[in-house]
Amino acid sequence: MSAAPTGEGTAPADASPRRWWGLMVIALAQLMVVLDATIVNIALPSAQRDLGMSDANRQWVITAYTLAFGSLLLLGGRIADLVGRRRTFVIGLIGFAVASAIGGAAVGPAMLFGARALQGVFAAVLAPSALSLLTTTFTDPEERGKAFGIYGTLAASGSAIGFIIGGVLTEYLDWRWCLYVNIPIAVVAVTGALLILHDRPGHTGVRLDVPGVLLGCGGLVALVYGFSEAQPRGWSDPLVLALFASGVVLLTAFVWWQTRAPVPLLPLHVVRDRNRAGCFLTMMLAVVGMFGLFLFMTYYLQVVLDYSPVRTGLAFLPMTASILVGSTQISARLLRHVGPRMLMVPGMLLASGGMVVLAQMTVHSQYASEILPALILMGLGMGLTFMPVFSTATAGVAPQDSGVTSATVNTSQQVGGSIGTALLNTVATSTSASWITAHLTDPARREEIVREGVVHGYTVAIWLAAGIMLLAGAVAGLMVTAKAPKHGTPADHPVPEPVA
């Protein structure tokens, strides 16, 4: 008997090893994209000294990447649908490597900022292509659970891995290697993609919605830029308020246009699905808290506890390991038997509990007895949550919409990360300043009081993050009502689009 054509129906059994090698290629590319959002964090002080960046401008090393990435993901998803996912996957990898080389060779701040923005542009093409290839490659519920367990682990732990690699490269080589390291990764992934991955041709019926691109991307840029400027300028600054207002107006106009566009950038039936919308919102809220955790713990470990960059990175390893266990050994095994919210809600409760434990930290906290348990709880919670979010959000999507749906999942991550960093950092710094002003009565204890005030600000922000995690759990419990995959719509039978 002849085998089914590549990409059509269920792949023959002897193709399984090839599919799993393909997963390794996809996972490698996704890891590169995710860890690059944080790998330069630990290297930032060295880069600032080397290139003469000001304190006000150094944030753009991070923001330029997340801003370009988050605002262009929907466009990247539509391009993947239009020209083919493997093609955009390879283009994204090559462009990302070139941008990394430019950033590593930067001779001034502007060159580095531009390279980081260019990385974000190609990441916006690469990320939805990777998730779309994963979605269309694994359609069997059991294999799909395993594949998304691995993918979810990388998405949840990639930021922590970035801190580890960034610490090692910065301490033993040079900060520029935090960018150069992407080049060999991209070479391996491109080679693997060309040899292993297969995909259907692009959908000729897909067209780029130019007004939708301008309105949607413009609105996201305005919001993300507004949140990034809220920290140095303050929430009531006229520019920040104008950016927020512009973002709301543009995104409102975007939604209005999507109901009238001949070929919309984001078909609203993708978002109208209750389960999918619940997954998008849960993801965004979860990442708000997670990015805040990475930010505060990096500074707490290095500045308050005087850890080296490498030791700081290694301190995140238990969290990475617990994410792996939660995603591949718990979620991937149970999702075939229980509904997604039966994993997502407990996951967010565990993560919130970890935040509550972490909120008890002081200037003299011990890592093993006070910090480590919180990180493990956080990791298990994220592992339980992310895998069913990715799987449920992309299940049952029409083939021509798989790219844009995947892009929306990634957009919720990037927007959540940007909001979380700006919101929680602003809360922490303002609370610290108020506490220090109120308690600085003895000049002889100034250094001690400042350290206590900084930690107090962190704990207040972490309490807020714990509340946001609880909200994410409530959203998952109320909105995500899908059954276990074996009882629901098969992954290889997409939900039909509504008739116009």
C-alpha atoms as one frame of an Amber mdcrd trajectory, in Angstrom:
protein
   0.000   0.000   0.000   1.184   3.454  -0.808   1.894   5.939   1.931  -0.135
   9.074   2.359   1.372  12.145   0.746   3.570  14.292   2.908   1.564  16.744
   4.965  -1.786  15.158   4.088  -3.723  13.084   6.583  -1.888  11.042   9.130
   1.764  10.288   8.439   2.799   6.677   8.110   4.300   5.004  11.127   7.800
   4.849   9.639   7.778   8.643   9.295   7.592   9.088  13.067  11.358   9.288
  13.682  11.613  11.957  10.974   8.825  13.944  12.604  10.605  13.851  15.953
  13.855  15.042  14.369  11.783  17.833  12.847  10.545  18.698  16.331  14.158
  19.078  17.456  14.775  21.574  14.642  11.626  23.538  15.482  12.419  23.478
  19.197  15.979  24.700  18.600  14.717  27.697  16.625  12.046  28.486  19.215
  14.577  28.275  22.036  16.796  30.794  20.222  13.904  33.238  19.887  12.693
  32.910  23.478  16.045  33.016  25.244  17.126  36.062  23.240  14.558  38.104
  25.126  16.591  37.615  28.323  20.084  36.437  27.395  21.385  40.009  27.201
  19.955  41.047  30.591  22.961  39.909  32.610  25.290  41.223  29.888  23.673
  44.674  29.870  25.996  46.364  32.436  29.075  45.279  30.427  27.542  46.410
  27.132  26.571  49.732  28.670  30.118  50.418  29.829  31.639  49.239  26.556
  29.396  51.310  24.274  28.876  54.317  26.533  25.100  53.984  26.875  23.256
  56.302  29.237  21.085  54.945  32.033  18.006  56.340  30.298  18.763  54.643
  26.971  20.034  51.243  28.108  16.465  49.871  28.360  16.243  49.904  24.556
  18.565  46.899  24.346  15.620  44.916  25.745  12.685  46.998  24.571  13.757
  47.289  20.913  13.590  43.492  20.634  10.285  42.906  22.430   8.646  45.917
  20.770   9.456  44.780  17.228   8.706  41.151  18.064   5.343  41.698  19.724
   4.011  44.295  17.302   4.845  42.389  14.098   3.855  38.851  15.082   0.414
  39.002  13.463   1.979  40.136  10.200   4.564  37.357  10.481   1.799  34.814
  10.941  -0.031  35.991   7.830   3.186  35.949   5.791   3.705  32.331   6.903
   0.217  31.473   5.657   0.823  33.285   2.384   4.224  32.002   1.251   4.588
  28.744   3.189   5.737  27.980   6.704   9.035  26.232   5.977  10.127  29.052
   3.674   9.406  31.753   6.266  10.985  29.548   8.948  14.276  29.461   7.022
  14.117  33.167   6.108  13.506  34.034   9.758  16.469  31.961  10.913  18.871
  33.508   8.394  17.702  37.058   9.123  17.929  36.489  12.866  21.520  35.254
  12.527  22.520  38.261  10.399  20.941  40.690  12.877  22.757  38.920  15.742
  26.084  39.316  13.935  25.427  43.045  13.459  24.560  43.448  17.138  27.636
  41.549  18.284  29.834  43.821  16.166  28.123  47.028  17.375  30.430  50.011
  17.806  27.816  52.287  19.376  24.432  52.234  21.122  22.425  53.077  17.993
  23.911  50.136  16.096  23.068  47.748  18.920  19.517  49.111  19.303  18.937
  48.773  15.559  20.279  45.210  15.508  18.038  44.227  18.412  15.012  45.684
  16.611  16.000  43.748  13.466  16.230  40.583  15.551  12.677  41.245  16.705
  11.472  41.669  13.122  12.842  38.292  12.026  11.715  36.651  15.273   8.194
  37.801  14.387   8.496  35.837  11.130  10.205  32.830  12.696   8.093  32.187
  15.810   4.655  31.726  14.179   6.209  29.619  11.426   7.730  27.311  14.047
   4.476  26.835  15.956   2.506  26.354  12.713   4.921  23.648  11.550   4.535
  21.929  14.905   0.737  22.156  14.712   0.528  20.658  11.221   3.214  18.000
  11.816   1.708  16.394  14.927  -2.007  15.620  14.587  -2.267  12.379  16.571
  -3.520  13.344  20.094  -0.890  11.265  21.920   2.058  12.489  19.820   0.647
  16.012  19.875   0.662  16.001  23.684   4.311  14.947  23.824   5.373  17.433
  21.152   3.605  20.359  22.806   5.020  19.299  26.164   8.528  19.808  24.794
   7.552  23.025  23.033   5.785  24.386  26.116   8.818  23.622  28.241  11.044
  25.676  25.931   8.565  28.538  25.866   8.317  28.597  29.653  11.969  27.939
  30.525  13.722  29.678  27.625  13.949  32.918  29.565  15.641  31.179  32.505
  18.001  29.379  30.138  18.833  32.781  28.662  19.936  34.022  32.071  22.216
  30.995  32.530  23.831  31.242  29.102  24.090  35.013  29.383  25.869  34.721
  32.727  28.365  32.151  31.477  29.161  34.007  28.249  29.479  37.373  29.983
  31.694  36.125  32.800  34.027  33.907  30.767  34.005  35.426  27.257  32.430
  38.772  26.393  28.942  40.297  26.292  29.061  40.245  22.469  28.905  36.442
  22.529  25.386  36.705  23.918  24.526  37.750  20.343  27.112  35.761  18.386
  25.870  32.504  19.963  22.763  32.711  17.768  24.797  32.224  14.577  25.807
  28.547  15.048  22.328  27.754  16.399  20.751  29.250  13.277  23.145  27.363
  10.974  22.191  24.023  12.559  18.466  24.853  12.469  18.538  25.998   8.814
  20.368  22.818   7.785  17.873  20.672   9.659  14.894  22.551   8.220  16.076
  22.081   4.646  16.781  18.363   5.152  13.927  17.301   7.428  10.948  19.662
   7.502   8.184  19.497   4.915   5.165  21.727   4.451   2.275  22.356   2.140
   2.700  25.281  -0.289   1.445  28.692   0.777  -2.246  29.451   0.452  -2.729
  31.545  -2.675  -6.073  32.783  -1.350  -4.352  34.552   1.562  -3.690  38.251
   1.036  -1.940  40.756   3.285  -4.337  43.138   4.993  -2.281  46.342   4.779
  -4.696  48.627   6.743  -4.960  45.894   9.375  -1.153  45.687   9.577  -0.857
  49.447  10.102  -3.662  49.656  12.683  -2.790  46.476  14.602   0.972  46.938
  14.642   0.639  50.651  15.353  -1.659  49.987  18.299   0.633  47.352  19.790
   3.711  49.551  19.284   1.967  52.431  21.044   0.909  50.262  23.992   4.247
  48.489  24.427   6.158  51.749  24.028   3.831  53.378  26.540   4.469  50.660
  29.116   8.215  50.841  28.510   8.197  54.627  29.031   6.011  54.428  32.149
   8.984  53.390  34.263  11.311  56.367  33.605   8.583  58.980  32.995   5.767
  57.948  35.328   2.242  56.737  34.590   0.752  60.244  34.486   3.316  61.660
  32.038   1.577  63.281  29.014   3.590  61.195  26.534   2.711  57.947  28.323
  -0.975  58.864  28.475  -0.934  59.884  24.806   0.669  56.564  23.842  -1.936
  54.588  25.785  -4.773  56.603  24.255  -3.319  56.152  20.769  -2.927  52.438
  21.336  -6.546  52.028  22.454  -7.854  54.066  19.517  -5.730  52.195  16.966
  -6.615  48.758  18.342 -10.307  49.672  18.447 -10.059  50.750  14.832  -8.214
  47.501  14.084 -11.059  45.394  15.491 -13.609  47.466  13.537 -11.631  47.038
  10.325 -11.282  43.280  10.819 -15.072  42.973  10.592 -15.016  44.671   7.166
 -11.684  43.703   5.579 -12.023  41.345   2.562  -9.142  39.202   3.895  -8.583
  40.250   7.535  -5.178  40.092   9.214  -6.776  38.419  12.260 -10.031  36.627
  11.365 -12.221  37.403  14.363 -13.690  33.889  14.394 -10.243  32.779  15.615
 -10.552  35.024  18.690 -14.304  34.567  19.167 -13.778  30.928  20.063 -14.200
  30.843  23.833 -11.450  28.308  24.510  -8.939  30.019  22.262  -9.645  33.477
  23.697  -9.299  32.063  27.216  -5.920  30.559  26.326  -4.677  33.848  24.843
  -5.707  35.807  27.950  -4.367  33.188  30.375  -1.014  33.203  28.573  -0.742
  36.992  28.679  -1.556  37.219  32.396   0.767  34.335  33.299   3.708  35.920
  31.475   3.062  39.267  33.197   3.926  37.610  36.493   6.742  35.443  35.138
   8.706  38.291  33.534   8.369  40.268  36.753   9.839  37.318  38.656  12.888
  37.081  36.384  13.491  40.826  36.627  13.333  41.027  40.422  15.165  37.790
  41.139  18.070  38.750  38.861  18.602  42.016  40.726  17.897  40.469  44.130
  20.452  37.704  43.658  23.176  39.926  42.181  22.684  43.191  44.066  21.274
  42.083  47.431  22.843  38.638  47.854  26.001  39.501  45.822  25.804  36.525
  43.445  28.040  36.447  40.362  26.389  36.385  36.885  27.024  32.647  36.529
  25.771  31.839  40.030  22.675  33.935  39.345  21.977  31.983  36.180  22.485
  28.660  37.950  20.056  29.724  40.664  17.280  29.537  38.055  18.096  25.908
  37.133  15.696  24.307  39.660  12.879  26.367  38.213  13.791  25.236  34.698
  13.853  21.614  35.843  10.455  21.897  37.526   8.999  23.469  34.354  10.296
  20.450  32.440   8.676  18.041  34.909   5.382  19.924  34.977   5.167  20.164
  31.211   6.424  16.816  29.924   5.754  14.453  32.840   2.462  15.850  34.151
   0.638  17.986  31.581   1.607  15.945  28.523   0.445  12.732  30.219  -2.780
  14.074  31.710  -4.062  16.245  28.862  -5.310  13.145  27.017  -7.565  12.332
  29.976  -8.679  15.663  31.473  -9.817  18.997  30.121  -7.156  21.724  29.713
  -8.519  23.874  32.517  -8.016  20.975  34.959  -4.302  21.578  34.393  -4.241
  25.330  33.804  -6.146  26.317  36.968  -4.003  24.235  39.373  -0.944  25.451
  37.478  -1.790  29.089  38.101  -2.630  28.355  41.747   0.791  26.727  42.209
   2.532  29.634  40.475   0.656  32.148  42.610   1.576  30.161  45.725   5.219
  30.307  44.690   4.925  34.081  44.376   3.397  34.306  47.877   6.328  32.310
  49.309   8.769  34.553  47.464   7.042  37.668  48.816   8.320  36.722  52.293
  11.982  37.270  51.302  14.182  39.705  53.196  17.670  41.136  52.855  19.012
  38.097  54.707  16.958  35.297  53.112  18.632  31.935  52.505  18.411  30.565
  48.972  17.963  26.885  49.882  15.240  27.325  52.498  13.335  30.415  51.287
  13.989  31.108  47.577  14.330  27.585  46.167  10.856  26.312  47.253   9.219
  29.336  45.615  11.075  28.793  42.327  10.080  25.109  42.253   6.406  25.939
  42.827   6.569  28.587  40.100   8.186  26.180  37.665   5.649  23.410  38.248
   2.808  25.889  37.827   4.150  27.259  34.559   4.834  23.781  33.230   1.286
  22.680  34.024  -0.164  25.757  32.345   1.854  26.475  29.206   1.591  23.064
  27.546  -2.254  22.925  27.493  -2.380  26.608  26.495  -0.291  26.003  23.368
  -2.099  22.791  22.489  -5.640  24.108  23.020  -5.081  27.486  21.376  -3.851
  25.941  18.128  -6.151  22.889  17.966  -8.945  22.783  15.387  -7.770  25.809
  13.393  -8.368  25.937   9.635  -5.024  25.377   7.808  -5.014  28.849   6.248
  -5.361  30.395   9.728  -2.769  28.302  11.576  -0.005  30.861  11.078  -1.972
  33.819  12.391  -3.322  31.767  15.306   0.194  30.749  16.272   1.262  34.385
  15.991  -1.523  35.417  18.358  -0.254  32.961  21.001   3.224  34.464  20.739
   1.828  38.012  20.689   0.071  37.355  23.999   3.442  36.266  25.431   5.364
  39.322  24.224   2.667  41.828  25.177   2.338  40.185  28.587   6.099  40.296
  29.094   6.303  43.964  28.147   3.389  44.909  30.388   4.708  42.834  33.284
   8.205  44.304  33.125   6.956  47.893  33.000   4.073  47.554  35.471   5.819
  45.541  38.171   9.101  47.446  37.907   7.276  50.763  38.277   5.422  49.458
  41.348   8.666  48.159  42.855  10.731  51.313  42.306   8.035  53.742  43.464
   7.274  51.658  46.568  10.982  51.385  47.383  11.474  55.137  47.071   8.523
  55.875  49.393   9.647  53.314  51.978  13.252  54.580  52.002  12.117  58.201
  52.380   9.903  57.276  55.328  12.524  55.179  57.130  15.753  57.062  56.403
  16.053  58.717  59.812  19.563  57.546  60.724  22.224  58.504  58.118  24.592
  55.936  59.592  22.229  53.144  58.498  21.663  54.539  55.012  23.091  51.579
  53.081  21.161  49.035  55.138  17.895  50.975  54.841  18.289  51.351  51.085
  18.783  47.599  50.692  15.757  46.898  52.879  13.720  49.402  50.879  14.682
  47.789  47.574  13.631  44.348  48.831  10.394  45.814  50.214   9.599  47.188
  46.771  10.253  43.773  45.230   7.932  42.027  47.680   5.074  44.483  47.064
   5.393  43.949  43.311   5.555  40.171  43.816   2.298  40.285  45.798   0.732
  42.046  42.823   2.153  39.374  40.499   0.617  36.684  42.727  -2.773  38.367
  42.312  -2.322  38.491  38.540  -1.552  34.755  38.548  -4.791  34.113  40.457
  -6.646  36.166  37.856  -5.093  34.026  35.131  -6.360  30.922  36.914  -9.856
  32.404  37.140  -9.837  33.217  33.431  -8.766  29.669  32.574 -11.417  28.163
  34.830 -14.243  30.289  33.449 -13.371  30.492  29.759 -11.489  27.302  28.792
 -14.228  24.661  28.709 -12.702  22.307  26.092 -12.735  18.582  26.808  -9.725
  16.292  26.718  -8.437  15.931  23.105  -9.581  12.301  22.797 -13.140  13.414
  23.573 -13.153  16.629  21.565 -12.564  17.686  17.975  -9.614  15.771  16.480
  -6.595  17.943  15.838  -6.491  16.924  12.182 -10.121  17.938  11.583 -10.095
  21.736  11.833 -13.130  23.681  12.892 -14.724  25.055   9.727 -14.795  28.756
   9.143 -18.224  30.377   9.410 -19.979  31.050   6.134 -19.998  34.728   5.273
